[in-house]
Amino acid sequence: MIKFFTCSLFCFFVLTGVCQKANYKQAEKFMKMDTRALVGSTSVAPNYLKKSDKFWYSYRKADGVRYFFVDPKAKSQRELFDRDFMAAEISKVTHKPVNKQELPISGITFKDDERTMKFMVDTFRFEYNINTGRLVKIDSARKKPTPPALRKKTGLFGTYSPDSSYIVYAKSHNLYMLRVKDSVETQLTTDGEIKYSYASSGTDTSTARRDARVTWFENSERFYVRRTDRRKIKSLYLVNNLSSRPTLSEYEYVMAGDENVQQEELYLFDTLNKKQIKVPVEKWKDQTIRLFTPGKKVERLYFLRKKRTCDEIDFCRVNPETGEVKVLFSEIDKPYFNNEFFNLSLLNDGEDIIWWSERTGHGHFYHYDGEGNLKNTISSGAWTAGKLIKIDTVGRTIYFEGYGQVKGECPYFARINKARIDGNGQVEMLTPEQATHEAVFSGSGRYFVDNYSRVDLEPKSVLRDNKGKKILDLASPDLAALYATGWRMPEPFTLKAADGVTDLYGYMWKPADFDSTKTYPIISYVYPGPQTEAIPLKFSIKAAYNTALAQVGFVVVTFGHRGGSPLRDKWYHTFGHGNLRDYPLADDKCGIEQLAERYPFIDKSKVGIFGHSGGGFMSTAAICTYPDFYTAAVSSAGNHDNNIYNQWWGETHHGVNEVKSFEKKTVKDSVTGKDSTITEEKVKFTSRIPTNIELAKNLKGYLMLVTGDSDNNVHPANTIRMADALLRAGKNFDLVILPGQRHGFQGMPQEFYQRKMWFHFGKYLLGDFSSDKFREIDAFMRL
């Protein structure tokens, strides 16, 4: 039956005259491009000198690795040394040949004089004066003797108090404290057990000393411990089929809507009277907590608690002596708090609090005082303030990434900004170029290295001061060898979403031998978010699988969908809440239709779609939801049934229902001994997320499902359940299992998967059946 099906498809392509030869050799060439050889470095990683704005960096180009020294104040950049000289001098000492393009030096540091560079070659130590050019061999590298005080400490296992008077550790899941001066050991707890432990490893079965989750306060009089109860959490299982005897692997895994989830507790311990205080952190059933301490010296303790519904947060302070909890401020953010950019920073021992919030519909920073009173807005506007890069506590300034600040531009590129902590929401943009900027500041904050690029813009590295003024151009890549291969940058485009209003942004990849007079099938590479999208934000030669796939003979595109990215506003990235399966599908179909109308070289009768993980989930949903639009799909590691995927993903982005009930209960009064009836509130959570399994009956096109059999993120059961549903619906499909592969495919299995994807789309979109011949496949795989 399958043979007849394939022959019929082949006849259809022949009779309609639409067979095209897939260019697998060109795809192979682009897949195996040596990025290191063709491009080398694409960014500058500064190594700042101690207490200085000066820095050195290495940079690979076609002629090998070069080393540079930069003095921002002098606005100067020069090579650290002459490579011919250095290679010759090292060879004299080591008596070995030295390649000047790949100098075998390591461990570069500078002395405080900022001119003497120290480094190692094999077992030899060298010092080099960058001003005089004098190189001196110091000695052979030897392991430094361990100081007596350190030897004493390393013999005693555990976490030392700041004054080194006590050591705390865990044994058999309980806490023990040892007084250093006389080695007297005291057991502090007796209720620890497996999965409800005071130890860092809650499943350890030995009786040996183990690390404990201990953090000391600076006065050494007390410490705190975070403890989690995971005793009721259920497990998932995988089979290692590649071991000499297949073995079973078990791991804890909390799914959306699970009754039993991790419970979190916080304890304070007093070293003088050995007193234990359980901090009353509890407010909501199944809440989560995060701990915060300001400064390097721990003197205060704070925590953030979040409701299981992910839409309500309290920020609290703990009295370290009594354990009393004070709520400093609360916030409600429906449908959920944005996890990607959320930030809480405590400054000046907690007297200043920087808080990130989407309360206006756009993410921005806010300034609170130490008692939780809002003092001022730090950033504001119809754009998103994102990752916090640096805080200048002396200058009362923050530096951060901003998205969508320039109206009319693609909103996905990060620009570097600064704003006053005590300001009024006004910010200063430091990087004007429309690109993804990554800043690395010097310790003083006076300068930063700015690496920026787009997938359609060559990488650039410059040195700027903290006002955004460019000081120097740093090293940049030479892409001549790359362009000589026929490689071309993808092309940006803008579309409208299915609502006809919302702008969507994306890129298009074409074959190196693209001919605008021909027509090409179109393939959409997808990842629906909501925590990120598939759109590449930085320069990339391969751009996932897109560059090589286009060489087979396709136009490959990727673009955003409503509900996809937190880089935009709150409405955009929460669009899919409550509709986790279907929200991006209409936008993908609508976008492809617009591209086909805009570009005559796109054949809208041959549409493919593929993706990994969430993208695998989306590609299968798409071909089953619009079976007459998508011809072929490849779905790898897809979470086809989000009800068996992790709790965070499903409950945050689809939602979880909080169900309350009231139960009457008889209790005995401890004083009078009389019975009385009380009403007790019960809370439980439920979640039900639509699955791809429910869509299996709709499949008409050609679907390939792929999974690794050792995937402990998206369990293989997701793919197996989809395959089972397709079988029961009488559908034809391909199923590929990659042995030993986890969620991210690697090595030869990854290359095998990539080629299988080429063959799948080559067969069903181009009508090229050459890959069906085993000998041709085998010969091709051996290229």
Coordinates of N, CA, C and O in Angstrom, one line a residue, residues 52-191:
S52 N 41.4 48.8 36.0 CA 41.7 49.6 34.9 C 40.7 49.5 33.8 O 39.9 48.5 33.7
D53 N 40.7 50.5 32.9 CA 39.8 50.5 31.7 C 40.5 49.9 30.5 O 39.9 49.6 29.5
K54 N 41.8 49.6 30.7 CA 42.6 49.0 29.6 C 42.2 47.5 29.5 O 41.8 46.9 30.5
F55 N 42.4 47.0 28.3 CA 42.1 45.6 28.1 C 42.8 45.0 26.9 O 43.4 45.7 26.1
W56 N 42.9 43.7 26.9 CA 43.5 43.0 25.7 C 42.4 42.0 25.2 O 41.5 41.6 25.9
Y57 N 42.6 41.6 24.0 CA 41.7 40.6 23.4 C 42.4 39.9 22.3 O 43.4 40.4 21.7
S58 N 41.9 38.7 22.0 CA 42.4 37.9 20.8 C 41.3 37.9 19.8 O 40.1 37.9 20.1
Y59 N 41.8 37.8 18.5 CA 40.8 37.8 17.4 C 41.4 36.9 16.3 O 42.5 37.1 15.8
R60 N 40.5 36.0 15.8 CA 41.0 35.1 14.7 C 40.5 35.7 13.4 O 39.4 36.0 13.1
K61 N 41.5 35.7 12.5 CA 41.2 36.1 11.1 C 41.8 35.0 10.2 O 42.3 34.0 10.6
A62 N 41.8 35.2 8.8 CA 42.3 34.2 7.9 C 43.8 33.9 8.1 O 44.2 32.8 7.9
D63 N 44.6 34.9 8.6 CA 46.0 34.7 8.9 C 46.3 34.2 10.3 O 47.4 34.3 10.8
G64 N 45.3 33.7 11.0 CA 45.5 33.2 12.3 C 45.0 34.1 13.4 O 44.2 35.0 13.2
V65 N 45.4 33.8 14.7 CA 45.0 34.6 15.8 C 46.0 35.7 16.1 O 47.2 35.5 16.2
R66 N 45.4 36.9 16.3 CA 46.2 38.1 16.7 C 45.8 38.6 18.0 O 44.6 38.4 18.4
Y67 N 46.7 39.2 18.7 CA 46.4 39.7 20.1 C 46.5 41.2 20.1 O 47.5 41.8 19.6
F68 N 45.5 41.9 20.7 CA 45.5 43.4 20.7 C 45.4 43.9 22.1 O 44.9 43.3 23.0
F69 N 46.0 45.1 22.3 CA 46.0 45.8 23.6 C 45.3 47.2 23.3 O 45.7 47.9 22.4
V70 N 44.3 47.6 24.1 CA 43.6 48.8 24.0 C 43.7 49.7 25.2 O 43.5 49.2 26.3
D71 N 44.0 50.9 25.0 CA 44.0 51.9 26.0 C 42.9 53.0 25.7 O 43.1 53.9 24.9
P72 N 41.7 52.8 26.3 CA 40.6 53.7 26.0 C 40.9 55.2 26.2 O 40.5 56.1 25.4
K73 N 41.6 55.5 27.3 CA 41.9 56.9 27.6 C 42.7 57.5 26.6 O 42.6 58.7 26.1
A74 N 43.7 56.8 26.1 CA 44.6 57.3 25.0 C 44.1 57.1 23.6 O 44.7 57.5 22.7
K75 N 42.9 56.4 23.6 CA 42.2 56.2 22.3 C 43.2 55.4 21.3 O 43.3 55.7 20.1
S76 N 43.9 54.4 21.9 CA 44.9 53.7 21.1 C 44.6 52.2 21.1 O 44.1 51.6 22.1
Q77 N 45.0 51.5 20.0 CA 44.9 50.1 19.9 C 46.1 49.6 19.1 O 46.5 50.2 18.1
R78 N 46.8 48.6 19.6 CA 47.9 48.0 18.9 C 48.0 46.6 19.2 O 47.4 46.1 20.2
E79 N 48.8 45.9 18.4 CA 49.0 44.5 18.7 C 49.9 44.3 19.9 O 50.9 45.1 20.1
L80 N 49.6 43.3 20.7 CA 50.3 43.1 21.9 C 51.8 42.8 21.7 O 52.7 43.1 22.5
F81 N 52.1 42.0 20.6 CA 53.4 41.6 20.3 C 53.5 41.3 18.8 O 52.5 41.1 18.1
D82 N 54.8 41.2 18.3 CA 55.0 40.8 17.0 C 55.0 39.2 17.0 O 55.8 38.6 17.7
R83 N 54.2 38.7 16.2 CA 54.0 37.2 16.2 C 55.2 36.4 15.8 O 55.5 35.4 16.3
D84 N 55.9 37.0 14.8 CA 57.2 36.3 14.4 C 58.2 36.2 15.5 O 58.8 35.2 15.7
F85 N 58.3 37.4 16.2 CA 59.3 37.4 17.3 C 58.9 36.5 18.4 O 59.7 35.7 18.9
M86 N 57.6 36.5 18.7 CA 57.1 35.6 19.8 C 57.3 34.2 19.5 O 57.7 33.4 20.4
A87 N 57.0 33.8 18.3 CA 57.1 32.4 17.9 C 58.5 31.9 18.0 O 58.8 30.8 18.5
A88 N 59.5 32.8 17.5 CA 60.9 32.4 17.5 C 61.4 32.3 19.0 O 62.1 31.4 19.3
E89 N 61.0 33.2 19.8 CA 61.5 33.2 21.2 C 61.0 32.0 22.0 O 61.7 31.4 22.8
I90 N 59.7 31.7 21.8 CA 59.1 30.5 22.4 C 59.8 29.2 22.0 O 60.1 28.3 22.8
S91 N 60.1 29.2 20.7 CA 60.7 28.0 20.1 C 62.1 27.8 20.7 O 62.5 26.7 21.0
K92 N 62.8 28.9 21.0 CA 64.2 28.8 21.6 C 64.1 28.1 22.9 O 65.0 27.3 23.3
V93 N 63.0 28.4 23.7 CA 62.9 27.9 25.1 C 62.4 26.4 25.1 O 62.9 25.6 25.8
T94 N 61.4 26.2 24.2 CA 60.7 24.9 24.3 C 61.4 23.9 23.4 O 61.1 22.6 23.5
H95 N 62.2 24.4 22.4 CA 62.9 23.5 21.5 C 61.9 22.7 20.6 O 62.2 21.6 20.1
K96 N 60.7 23.4 20.4 CA 59.7 22.8 19.5 C 59.3 23.8 18.5 O 59.4 25.0 18.7
P97 N 58.8 23.3 17.3 CA 58.3 24.2 16.3 C 57.1 24.9 16.8 O 56.2 24.4 17.4
V98 N 57.0 26.2 16.5 CA 55.9 27.0 16.9 C 55.3 27.7 15.7 O 56.0 28.4 14.9
N99 N 54.0 27.5 15.5 CA 53.2 28.2 14.4 C 52.8 29.6 14.9 O 52.0 29.7 15.8
K100 N 53.3 30.6 14.2 CA 52.9 31.9 14.7 C 51.5 32.3 14.5 O 50.9 33.1 15.2
Q101 N 50.8 31.5 13.7 CA 49.3 31.8 13.5 C 48.5 31.1 14.6 O 47.3 31.5 14.8
E102 N 49.1 30.2 15.3 CA 48.4 29.5 16.4 C 49.3 29.4 17.6 O 49.7 28.3 18.0
L103 N 49.7 30.5 18.1 CA 50.7 30.5 19.2 C 50.1 29.7 20.4 O 49.0 30.0 20.8
P104 N 50.9 28.8 21.0 CA 50.4 28.0 22.1 C 50.4 28.6 23.5 O 50.8 28.0 24.4
I105 N 50.1 29.9 23.5 CA 50.1 30.6 24.8 C 48.8 30.5 25.5 O 47.7 30.4 24.9
S106 N 48.8 30.5 26.9 CA 47.6 30.5 27.7 C 47.8 31.2 29.0 O 48.9 31.6 29.3
G107 N 46.7 31.4 29.7 CA 46.8 32.1 31.0 C 47.3 33.5 31.0 O 48.1 33.9 31.9
I108 N 46.9 34.3 30.0 CA 47.5 35.7 30.0 C 46.9 36.5 31.1 O 45.7 36.6 31.3
T109 N 47.8 37.1 31.8 CA 47.4 38.1 32.9 C 48.4 39.3 32.8 O 49.5 39.2 32.2
F110 N 48.0 40.3 33.5 CA 48.9 41.5 33.6 C 49.2 41.8 35.0 O 48.4 41.7 35.9
K111 N 50.5 42.3 35.2 CA 50.8 42.8 36.6 C 50.2 44.1 36.8 O 49.7 44.8 35.8
D112 N 50.3 44.6 38.0 CA 49.7 45.9 38.3 C 50.3 47.1 37.6 O 49.7 48.2 37.5
D113 N 51.5 46.9 37.0 CA 52.1 48.0 36.3 C 51.5 48.2 34.9 O 51.8 49.1 34.2
E114 N 50.6 47.3 34.5 CA 49.8 47.3 33.3 C 50.7 47.3 32.0 O 50.2 47.6 30.9
R115 N 51.9 46.9 32.1 CA 52.8 46.7 31.0 C 53.5 45.4 30.9 O 54.0 45.0 29.9
T116 N 53.4 44.6 32.0 CA 54.1 43.3 32.1 C 53.0 42.2 31.9 O 52.2 42.1 32.8
M117 N 53.1 41.5 30.8 CA 52.2 40.4 30.5 C 52.8 39.1 30.9 O 53.9 38.8 30.6
K118 N 52.0 38.3 31.7 CA 52.5 37.0 32.1 C 51.6 36.0 31.3 O 50.4 36.1 31.1
F119 N 52.3 34.9 30.9 CA 51.6 33.8 30.2 C 52.4 32.5 30.3 O 53.5 32.5 30.8
M120 N 51.7 31.4 29.8 CA 52.4 30.1 29.9 C 52.4 29.5 28.5 O 51.5 29.7 27.7
V121 N 53.4 28.7 28.3 CA 53.5 27.8 27.2 C 54.0 26.4 27.7 O 55.1 26.3 28.3
D122 N 53.1 25.4 27.5 CA 53.4 24.1 28.1 C 53.6 24.3 29.6 O 52.8 24.8 30.3
T123 N 54.8 23.9 30.1 CA 55.1 24.1 31.5 C 56.0 25.3 31.8 O 56.5 25.4 33.0
F124 N 56.2 26.1 30.9 CA 57.1 27.3 31.0 C 56.2 28.6 31.3 O 55.2 28.8 30.7
R125 N 56.8 29.4 32.2 CA 56.2 30.7 32.5 C 57.0 31.8 31.9 O 58.3 31.8 31.9
F126 N 56.3 32.8 31.3 CA 57.0 33.9 30.7 C 56.5 35.2 31.2 O 55.3 35.3 31.6
E127 N 57.3 36.3 31.1 CA 56.9 37.6 31.3 C 57.3 38.4 30.1 O 58.5 38.3 29.6
Y128 N 56.4 39.3 29.6 CA 56.7 40.1 28.4 C 56.3 41.5 28.6 O 55.2 41.8 29.0
N129 N 57.3 42.5 28.4 CA 57.0 43.9 28.6 C 56.5 44.4 27.3 O 57.2 44.4 26.3
I130 N 55.2 44.9 27.2 CA 54.6 45.3 26.0 C 55.1 46.6 25.5 O 54.9 47.0 24.3
N131 N 55.8 47.3 26.3 CA 56.4 48.6 25.9 C 57.8 48.4 25.3 O 58.2 49.1 24.3
T132 N 58.6 47.6 26.0 CA 60.0 47.4 25.5 C 60.2 46.2 24.6 O 61.2 46.1 23.9
G133 N 59.2 45.3 24.6 CA 59.3 44.1 23.8 C 60.2 43.1 24.3 O 60.7 42.2 23.6
R134 N 60.5 43.1 25.6 CA 61.5 42.2 26.2 C 60.7 41.0 26.8 O 59.8 41.2 27.6
L135 N 61.1 39.8 26.4 CA 60.5 38.5 26.8 C 61.5 37.8 27.8 O 62.7 37.6 27.4
V136 N 61.0 37.4 28.9 CA 61.8 36.7 29.9 C 61.1 35.4 30.3 O 59.9 35.4 30.6
K137 N 61.9 34.3 30.3 CA 61.4 33.0 30.9 C 61.6 33.1 32.4 O 62.7 33.2 32.9
I138 N 60.5 32.9 33.1 CA 60.6 33.0 34.6 C 61.0 31.6 35.2 O 62.1 31.5 35.8
D139 N 60.3 30.6 35.0 CA 60.6 29.2 35.4 C 59.6 28.3 34.9 O 58.7 28.6 34.1
S140 N 59.8 27.0 35.2 CA 58.9 26.0 34.8 C 57.7 26.1 35.7 O 57.8 26.4 36.9
A141 N 56.5 25.8 35.2 CA 55.3 26.0 36.0 C 55.2 24.9 37.0 O 55.4 23.7 36.7
R142 N 55.1 25.2 38.3 CA 54.9 24.3 39.3 C 53.6 24.6 40.1 O 53.2 25.7 40.2
K143 N 53.1 23.6 40.7 CA 51.9 23.8 41.5 C 52.3 24.5 42.8 O 53.2 24.1 43.5
K144 N 51.6 25.6 43.0 CA 51.9 26.4 44.2 C 51.6 25.6 45.5 O 50.5 25.0 45.5
P145 N 52.4 25.7 46.5 CA 52.1 25.0 47.7 C 50.8 25.6 48.4 O 50.6 26.8 48.3
T146 N 50.1 24.7 49.0 CA 48.9 25.1 49.6 C 49.2 25.8 51.0 O 49.9 25.2 51.8
P147 N 48.7 27.0 51.2 CA 49.0 27.7 52.5 C 48.5 26.8 53.7 O 47.5 26.1 53.5
P148 N 49.2 26.9 54.8 CA 48.7 26.1 56.0 C 47.3 26.3 56.3 O 46.6 25.4 56.7
A149 N 46.8 27.6 56.3 CA 45.5 27.8 56.7 C 44.5 27.2 55.8 O 43.5 26.7 56.2
L150 N 44.8 27.2 54.5 CA 43.9 26.6 53.5 C 43.9 25.1 53.7 O 42.9 24.4 53.5
R151 N 45.1 24.5 54.0 CA 45.2 23.0 54.2 C 44.3 22.6 55.3 O 43.6 21.6 55.3
K152 N 44.3 23.4 56.4 CA 43.5 23.1 57.5 C 42.0 23.1 57.1 O 41.2 22.3 57.5
K153 N 41.6 24.1 56.3 CA 40.1 24.2 56.0 C 39.7 23.1 55.1 O 38.6 22.6 55.2
T154 N 40.6 22.8 54.1 CA 40.2 21.8 53.1 C 40.1 20.4 53.8 O 39.4 19.5 53.2
G155 N 40.6 20.2 54.9 CA 40.4 19.0 55.6 C 39.1 18.9 56.4 O 38.8 17.8 56.8
L156 N 38.4 20.0 56.5 CA 37.1 20.0 57.2 C 36.0 20.3 56.2 O 36.0 21.4 55.6
F157 N 35.2 19.4 55.9 CA 34.2 19.6 54.9 C 33.0 20.4 55.3 O 32.5 20.1 56.4
G158 N 32.5 21.3 54.5 CA 31.3 22.1 54.9 C 31.4 23.5 54.5 O 32.3 24.0 53.8
T159 N 30.4 24.3 55.0 CA 30.4 25.8 54.7 C 30.8 26.5 55.9 O 30.2 26.4 57.0
Y160 N 31.9 27.3 55.8 CA 32.4 28.0 56.9 C 31.6 29.3 57.2 O 31.2 30.0 56.3
S161 N 31.5 29.7 58.5 CA 31.0 31.0 58.8 C 32.0 32.0 58.4 O 33.2 31.7 58.3
P162 N 31.6 33.3 58.2 CA 32.5 34.3 57.8 C 33.7 34.5 58.7 O 34.8 34.8 58.3
D163 N 33.6 34.2 60.1 CA 34.7 34.3 61.0 C 35.4 33.0 61.2 O 36.3 32.9 62.0
S164 N 35.1 32.0 60.4 CA 35.7 30.7 60.4 C 35.6 29.9 61.7 O 36.3 29.0 62.0
S165 N 34.6 30.3 62.5 CA 34.4 29.7 63.8 C 33.6 28.4 63.7 O 33.7 27.5 64.5
Y166 N 32.7 28.3 62.7 CA 31.8 27.2 62.6 C 31.8 26.6 61.1 O 32.1 27.4 60.2
I167 N 31.5 25.4 61.0 CA 31.3 24.7 59.7 C 29.9 24.0 59.8 O 29.6 23.3 60.8
V168 N 29.1 24.2 58.8 CA 27.8 23.6 58.7 C 27.8 22.6 57.5 O 28.3 23.0 56.4
Y169 N 27.3 21.5 57.7 CA 27.2 20.5 56.6 C 26.0 19.6 56.8 O 25.3 19.7 57.9
A170 N 25.8 18.7 55.9 CA 24.7 17.7 56.0 C 25.2 16.3 56.1 O 26.2 16.0 55.5
K171 N 24.5 15.5 56.9 CA 24.7 14.0 56.9 C 23.3 13.4 57.0 O 22.5 13.8 57.8
S172 N 23.1 12.4 56.1 CA 21.9 11.7 56.1 C 20.7 12.7 56.1 O 19.7 12.5 56.8
H173 N 20.9 13.8 55.3 CA 19.9 14.8 55.0 C 19.6 15.7 56.2 O 18.7 16.5 56.1
N174 N 20.3 15.6 57.3 CA 20.1 16.5 58.4 C 21.3 17.5 58.5 O 22.4 17.2 58.0
L175 N 21.1 18.6 59.2 CA 22.1 19.6 59.4 C 23.0 19.3 60.6 O 22.5 19.0 61.7
Y176 N 24.3 19.5 60.5 CA 25.3 19.4 61.6 C 26.1 20.7 61.6 O 26.5 21.2 60.5
M177 N 26.5 21.1 62.8 CA 27.4 22.2 62.9 C 28.6 21.8 63.7 O 28.5 21.2 64.8
L178 N 29.8 22.1 63.2 CA 31.0 21.8 63.9 C 31.7 23.1 64.4 O 31.9 24.0 63.6
R179 N 32.1 23.2 65.7 CA 32.8 24.3 66.2 C 34.3 24.0 65.9 O 34.9 23.0 66.4
V180 N 34.9 24.9 65.2 CA 36.3 24.7 64.7 C 37.3 24.5 65.8 O 38.2 23.7 65.8
K181 N 37.2 25.4 66.8 CA 38.3 25.4 67.8 C 38.5 24.2 68.6 O 39.6 23.8 69.0
D182 N 37.4 23.4 68.8 CA 37.5 22.2 69.6 C 36.9 21.0 68.9 O 36.7 19.9 69.4
S183 N 36.4 21.2 67.6 CA 35.8 20.1 66.8 C 34.6 19.4 67.4 O 34.3 18.3 67.2
V184 N 33.9 20.2 68.2 CA 32.6 19.7 68.8 C 31.5 19.8 67.7 O 31.2 20.8 67.2
E185 N 30.9 18.6 67.5 CA 29.8 18.5 66.4 C 28.5 18.5 67.1 O 28.2 17.8 68.1
T186 N 27.5 19.3 66.6 CA 26.2 19.4 67.1 C 25.2 19.1 66.0 O 25.3 19.7 64.9
Q187 N 24.3 18.2 66.2 CA 23.2 17.9 65.2 C 22.1 18.9 65.4 O 21.6 19.1 66.5
L188 N 21.8 19.7 64.3 CA 20.8 20.7 64.4 C 19.4 20.3 64.1 O 18.5 20.9 64.5
T189 N 19.3 19.3 63.2 CA 17.9 18.9 62.8 C 17.8 17.4 62.8 O 18.8 16.7 62.8
T190 N 16.6 16.9 62.9 CA 16.3 15.4 62.9 C 15.3 15.0 61.9 O 15.0 13.8 61.8
D191 N 14.7 16.0 61.2 CA 13.5 15.6 60.4 C 13.9 15.5 58.9 O 13.0 15.4 58.0

